[in-house]
Coordinates of N, CA, C and O in Angstrom, one line a residue:
K541 N 0.8 -1.2 0.0 CA 0.0 0.0 0.0 C 0.9 1.2 0.0 O 1.9 1.3 0.6
L542 N 0.4 2.3 -0.6 CA 1.1 3.5 -0.6 C 0.6 4.4 0.6 O -0.6 4.4 0.8
C543 N 1.4 5.0 1.3 CA 1.0 5.9 2.3 C 1.5 7.3 1.9 O 2.4 7.5 1.0
I544 N 1.0 8.3 2.6 CA 1.4 9.7 2.3 C 2.9 9.9 2.4 O 3.5 10.6 1.6
L545 N 3.5 9.3 3.4 CA 4.9 9.5 3.6 C 5.7 9.0 2.5 O 6.6 9.6 2.0
N546 N 5.3 7.8 1.9 CA 6.0 7.2 0.8 C 5.9 8.1 -0.4 O 6.9 8.3 -1.2
V547 N 4.8 8.7 -0.6 CA 4.6 9.6 -1.8 C 5.5 10.8 -1.7 O 6.0 11.3 -2.7
L548 N 5.6 11.3 -0.5 CA 6.4 12.5 -0.3 C 7.9 12.2 -0.4 O 8.7 13.0 -0.9
T549 N 8.4 11.1 0.2 CA 9.8 10.8 0.2 C 10.2 10.0 -1.0 O 11.4 10.1 -1.4
D550 N 9.4 9.2 -1.6 CA 9.7 8.4 -2.8 C 8.7 8.6 -3.9 O 7.7 7.8 -3.9
P551 N 8.9 9.5 -4.8 CA 7.8 9.8 -5.7 C 7.7 8.8 -6.9 O 7.0 9.0 -7.8
E552 N 8.4 7.7 -6.8 CA 8.3 6.6 -7.8 C 7.2 5.7 -7.5 O 6.9 5.2 -6.4
L553 N 6.4 5.4 -8.6 CA 5.3 4.5 -8.5 C 5.8 3.0 -8.6 O 6.5 2.7 -9.6
R554 N 5.6 2.2 -7.6 CA 6.0 0.8 -7.6 C 4.8 -0.1 -7.7 O 3.9 0.0 -6.9
L555 N 4.8 -0.9 -8.7 CA 3.7 -1.8 -9.0 C 4.1 -3.2 -8.9 O 5.3 -3.6 -9.2
S556 N 3.3 -4.1 -8.4 CA 3.6 -5.5 -8.3 C 3.5 -6.1 -9.7 O 3.0 -5.5 -10.6
D557 N 4.1 -7.3 -9.9 CA 4.1 -8.0 -11.2 C 2.6 -8.2 -11.6 O 2.3 -8.1 -12.8
E558 N 1.8 -8.6 -10.7 CA 0.4 -8.8 -11.0 C -0.3 -7.5 -11.5 O -1.1 -7.6 -12.4
E559 N -0.1 -6.4 -10.8 CA -0.6 -5.2 -11.2 C -0.2 -4.8 -12.6 O -1.0 -4.4 -13.4
K560 N 1.1 -5.0 -12.9 CA 1.7 -4.7 -14.2 C 1.0 -5.5 -15.3 O 0.7 -5.0 -16.3
E561 N 0.8 -6.8 -15.0 CA 0.2 -7.7 -15.9 C -1.3 -7.3 -16.2 O -1.7 -7.2 -17.4
L562 N -2.0 -7.0 -15.2 CA -3.4 -6.6 -15.4 C -3.5 -5.3 -16.2 O -4.4 -5.1 -17.0
L563 N -2.6 -4.3 -15.9 CA -2.6 -3.1 -16.6 C -2.3 -3.3 -18.0 O -2.9 -2.6 -18.9
S564 N -1.3 -4.1 -18.3 CA -0.9 -4.4 -19.7 C -2.1 -5.1 -20.5 O -2.3 -4.8 -21.7
R565 N -2.8 -6.0 -19.8 CA -4.0 -6.6 -20.5 C -5.0 -5.6 -20.8 O -5.7 -5.7 -21.8
Q566 N -5.1 -4.5 -20.0 CA -6.1 -3.5 -20.3 C -5.6 -2.5 -21.3 O -6.3 -1.5 -21.7
G567 N -4.3 -2.6 -21.7 CA -3.7 -1.7 -22.6 C -3.3 -0.3 -22.0 O -3.3 0.7 -22.7
V568 N -3.1 -0.3 -20.7 CA -2.8 0.9 -19.9 C -1.4 0.9 -19.5 O -0.9 -0.1 -19.0
Q569 N -0.7 2.0 -19.6 CA 0.6 2.2 -19.1 C 0.7 3.4 -18.2 O 0.4 4.5 -18.7
L570 N 0.9 3.2 -16.9 CA 1.0 4.3 -16.0 C 2.4 4.9 -16.0 O 3.4 4.1 -16.2
P571 N 2.5 6.2 -15.6 CA 3.8 6.7 -15.5 C 4.5 6.2 -14.3 O 3.9 5.7 -13.4
T572 N 5.8 6.3 -14.3 CA 6.6 5.7 -13.1 C 6.7 6.7 -12.0 O 7.3 6.3 -10.9
N573 N 6.3 7.9 -12.2 CA 6.5 8.9 -11.1 C 5.1 9.3 -10.6 O 4.1 9.2 -11.3
M574 N 5.1 9.9 -9.4 CA 3.9 10.3 -8.8 C 3.8 11.8 -9.0 O 4.8 12.4 -9.2
P575 N 2.7 12.5 -8.9 CA 1.4 12.0 -8.6 C 0.7 11.5 -9.9 O 1.1 11.9 -11.0
L576 N -0.3 10.7 -9.7 CA -1.1 10.2 -10.8 C -2.3 11.1 -11.0 O -2.7 11.8 -10.1
T577 N -2.8 11.1 -12.2 CA -4.0 11.9 -12.5 C -5.2 11.2 -11.9 O -5.1 10.0 -11.5
K578 N -6.3 11.8 -11.8 CA -7.5 11.2 -11.2 C -7.9 9.9 -12.1 O -8.3 8.9 -11.5
E579 N -7.8 10.0 -13.4 CA -8.1 8.9 -14.2 C -7.1 7.7 -14.0 O -7.6 6.6 -13.9
E580 N -5.9 8.0 -13.9 CA -4.9 7.0 -13.6 C -5.1 6.3 -12.2 O -5.0 5.1 -12.1
E581 N -5.5 7.1 -11.2 CA -5.8 6.6 -9.9 C -7.0 5.7 -9.9 O -7.0 4.6 -9.3
R582 N -8.0 6.1 -10.7 CA -9.2 5.3 -10.8 C -8.9 3.9 -11.5 O -9.3 2.9 -11.0
I583 N -8.0 3.9 -12.5 CA -7.7 2.7 -13.2 C -6.9 1.8 -12.2 O -7.1 0.6 -12.1
L584 N -5.9 2.4 -11.5 CA -5.1 1.6 -10.5 C -6.0 1.0 -9.4 O -5.8 -0.1 -9.0
K585 N -6.9 1.8 -8.9 CA -7.8 1.3 -7.9 C -8.6 0.1 -8.4 O -8.9 -0.9 -7.7
G586 N -9.1 0.2 -9.7 CA -9.8 -0.9 -10.2 C -9.0 -2.2 -10.4 O -9.5 -3.3 -10.1
V587 N -7.7 -2.0 -10.8 CA -6.8 -3.2 -10.9 C -6.6 -3.8 -9.5 O -6.6 -5.0 -9.3
R588 N -6.3 -3.0 -8.5 CA -6.1 -3.5 -7.1 C -7.3 -4.1 -6.6 O -7.3 -5.1 -5.9
R589 N -8.5 -3.6 -6.9 CA -9.8 -4.3 -6.5 C -9.9 -5.7 -7.1 O -10.3 -6.6 -6.5
K590 N -9.6 -5.8 -8.4 CA -9.6 -7.1 -9.1 C -8.7 -8.1 -8.4 O -9.1 -9.3 -8.2
I591 N -7.5 -7.7 -8.0 CA -6.6 -8.5 -7.3 C -7.1 -9.0 -5.9 O -7.1 -10.1 -5.5
R592 N -7.7 -8.0 -5.2 CA -8.3 -8.3 -3.9 C -9.4 -9.3 -4.0 O -9.5 -10.3 -3.2
N593 N -10.3 -9.1 -5.0 CA -11.4 -10.0 -5.2 C -10.9 -11.4 -5.6 O -11.5 -12.4 -5.2
K594 N -9.9 -11.5 -6.4 CA -9.3 -12.8 -6.8 C -8.8 -13.5 -5.6 O -9.1 -14.7 -5.4
V595 N -8.0 -12.8 -4.7 CA -7.5 -13.5 -3.5 C -8.6 -13.9 -2.6 O -8.6 -15.0 -2.1
S596 N -9.6 -13.1 -2.5 CA -10.8 -13.4 -1.6 C -11.5 -14.6 -2.2 O -11.9 -15.5 -1.4
K597 N -11.7 -14.7 -3.5 CA -12.3 -15.9 -4.1 C -11.5 -17.1 -3.8 O -12.1 -18.2 -3.5
Q598 N -10.2 -17.0 -4.0 CA -9.4 -18.2 -3.7 C -9.5 -18.7 -2.3 O -9.6 -19.9 -2.1
L599 N -9.5 -17.8 -1.4 CA -9.7 -18.1 0.1 C -11.0 -18.8 0.3 O -11.1 -19.7 1.1
A600 N -12.1 -18.2 -0.3 CA -13.4 -18.8 -0.1 C -13.5 -20.2 -0.7 O -14.1 -21.1 -0.1
C601 N -12.8 -20.4 -1.8 CA -12.9 -21.8 -2.4 C -12.1 -22.8 -1.5 O -12.5 -23.9 -1.4
I602 N -11.0 -22.3 -0.9 CA -10.3 -23.2 -0.1 C -11.1 -23.6 1.2 O -11.2 -24.7 1.6
C603 N -11.8 -22.6 1.7 CA -12.7 -22.8 2.9 C -13.8 -23.8 2.6 O -14.1 -24.7 3.3
V604 N -14.4 -23.6 1.4 CA -15.5 -24.5 1.0 C -15.0 -25.9 0.8 O -15.6 -26.9 1.2
Y605 N -13.8 -26.0 0.2 CA -13.2 -27.3 -0.1 C -13.0 -28.1 1.2 O -13.3 -29.3 1.3
Y606 N -12.4 -27.4 2.3 CA -12.2 -28.1 3.5 C -13.4 -28.4 4.3 O -13.5 -29.3 5.1
E607 N -14.5 -27.6 4.1 CA -15.8 -27.9 4.8 C -16.4 -29.2 4.3 O -17.0 -29.9 5.0
Y608 N -16.2 -29.5 3.0 CA -16.8 -30.7 2.5 C -15.9 -31.9 2.5 O -16.2 -32.9 1.8
Q609 N -14.9 -31.9 3.2 CA -14.0 -33.1 3.3 C -14.3 -33.9 4.5 O -14.8 -33.5 5.5

């Protein structure tokens, strides 16, 4: 996660490999420096939401799997 302190001291945008992959699938290339525009922030939030939902779904599937064993 980015915090205000990181933005002030380290203006470089750091993305995970998964974030980079999802952005490239969407055909979006974000700048490597901060700050982002509102549109770029919205796109990045959407990508991070997809990743969170994917992880949540995987955890839910694991829980269901163990319940039925």
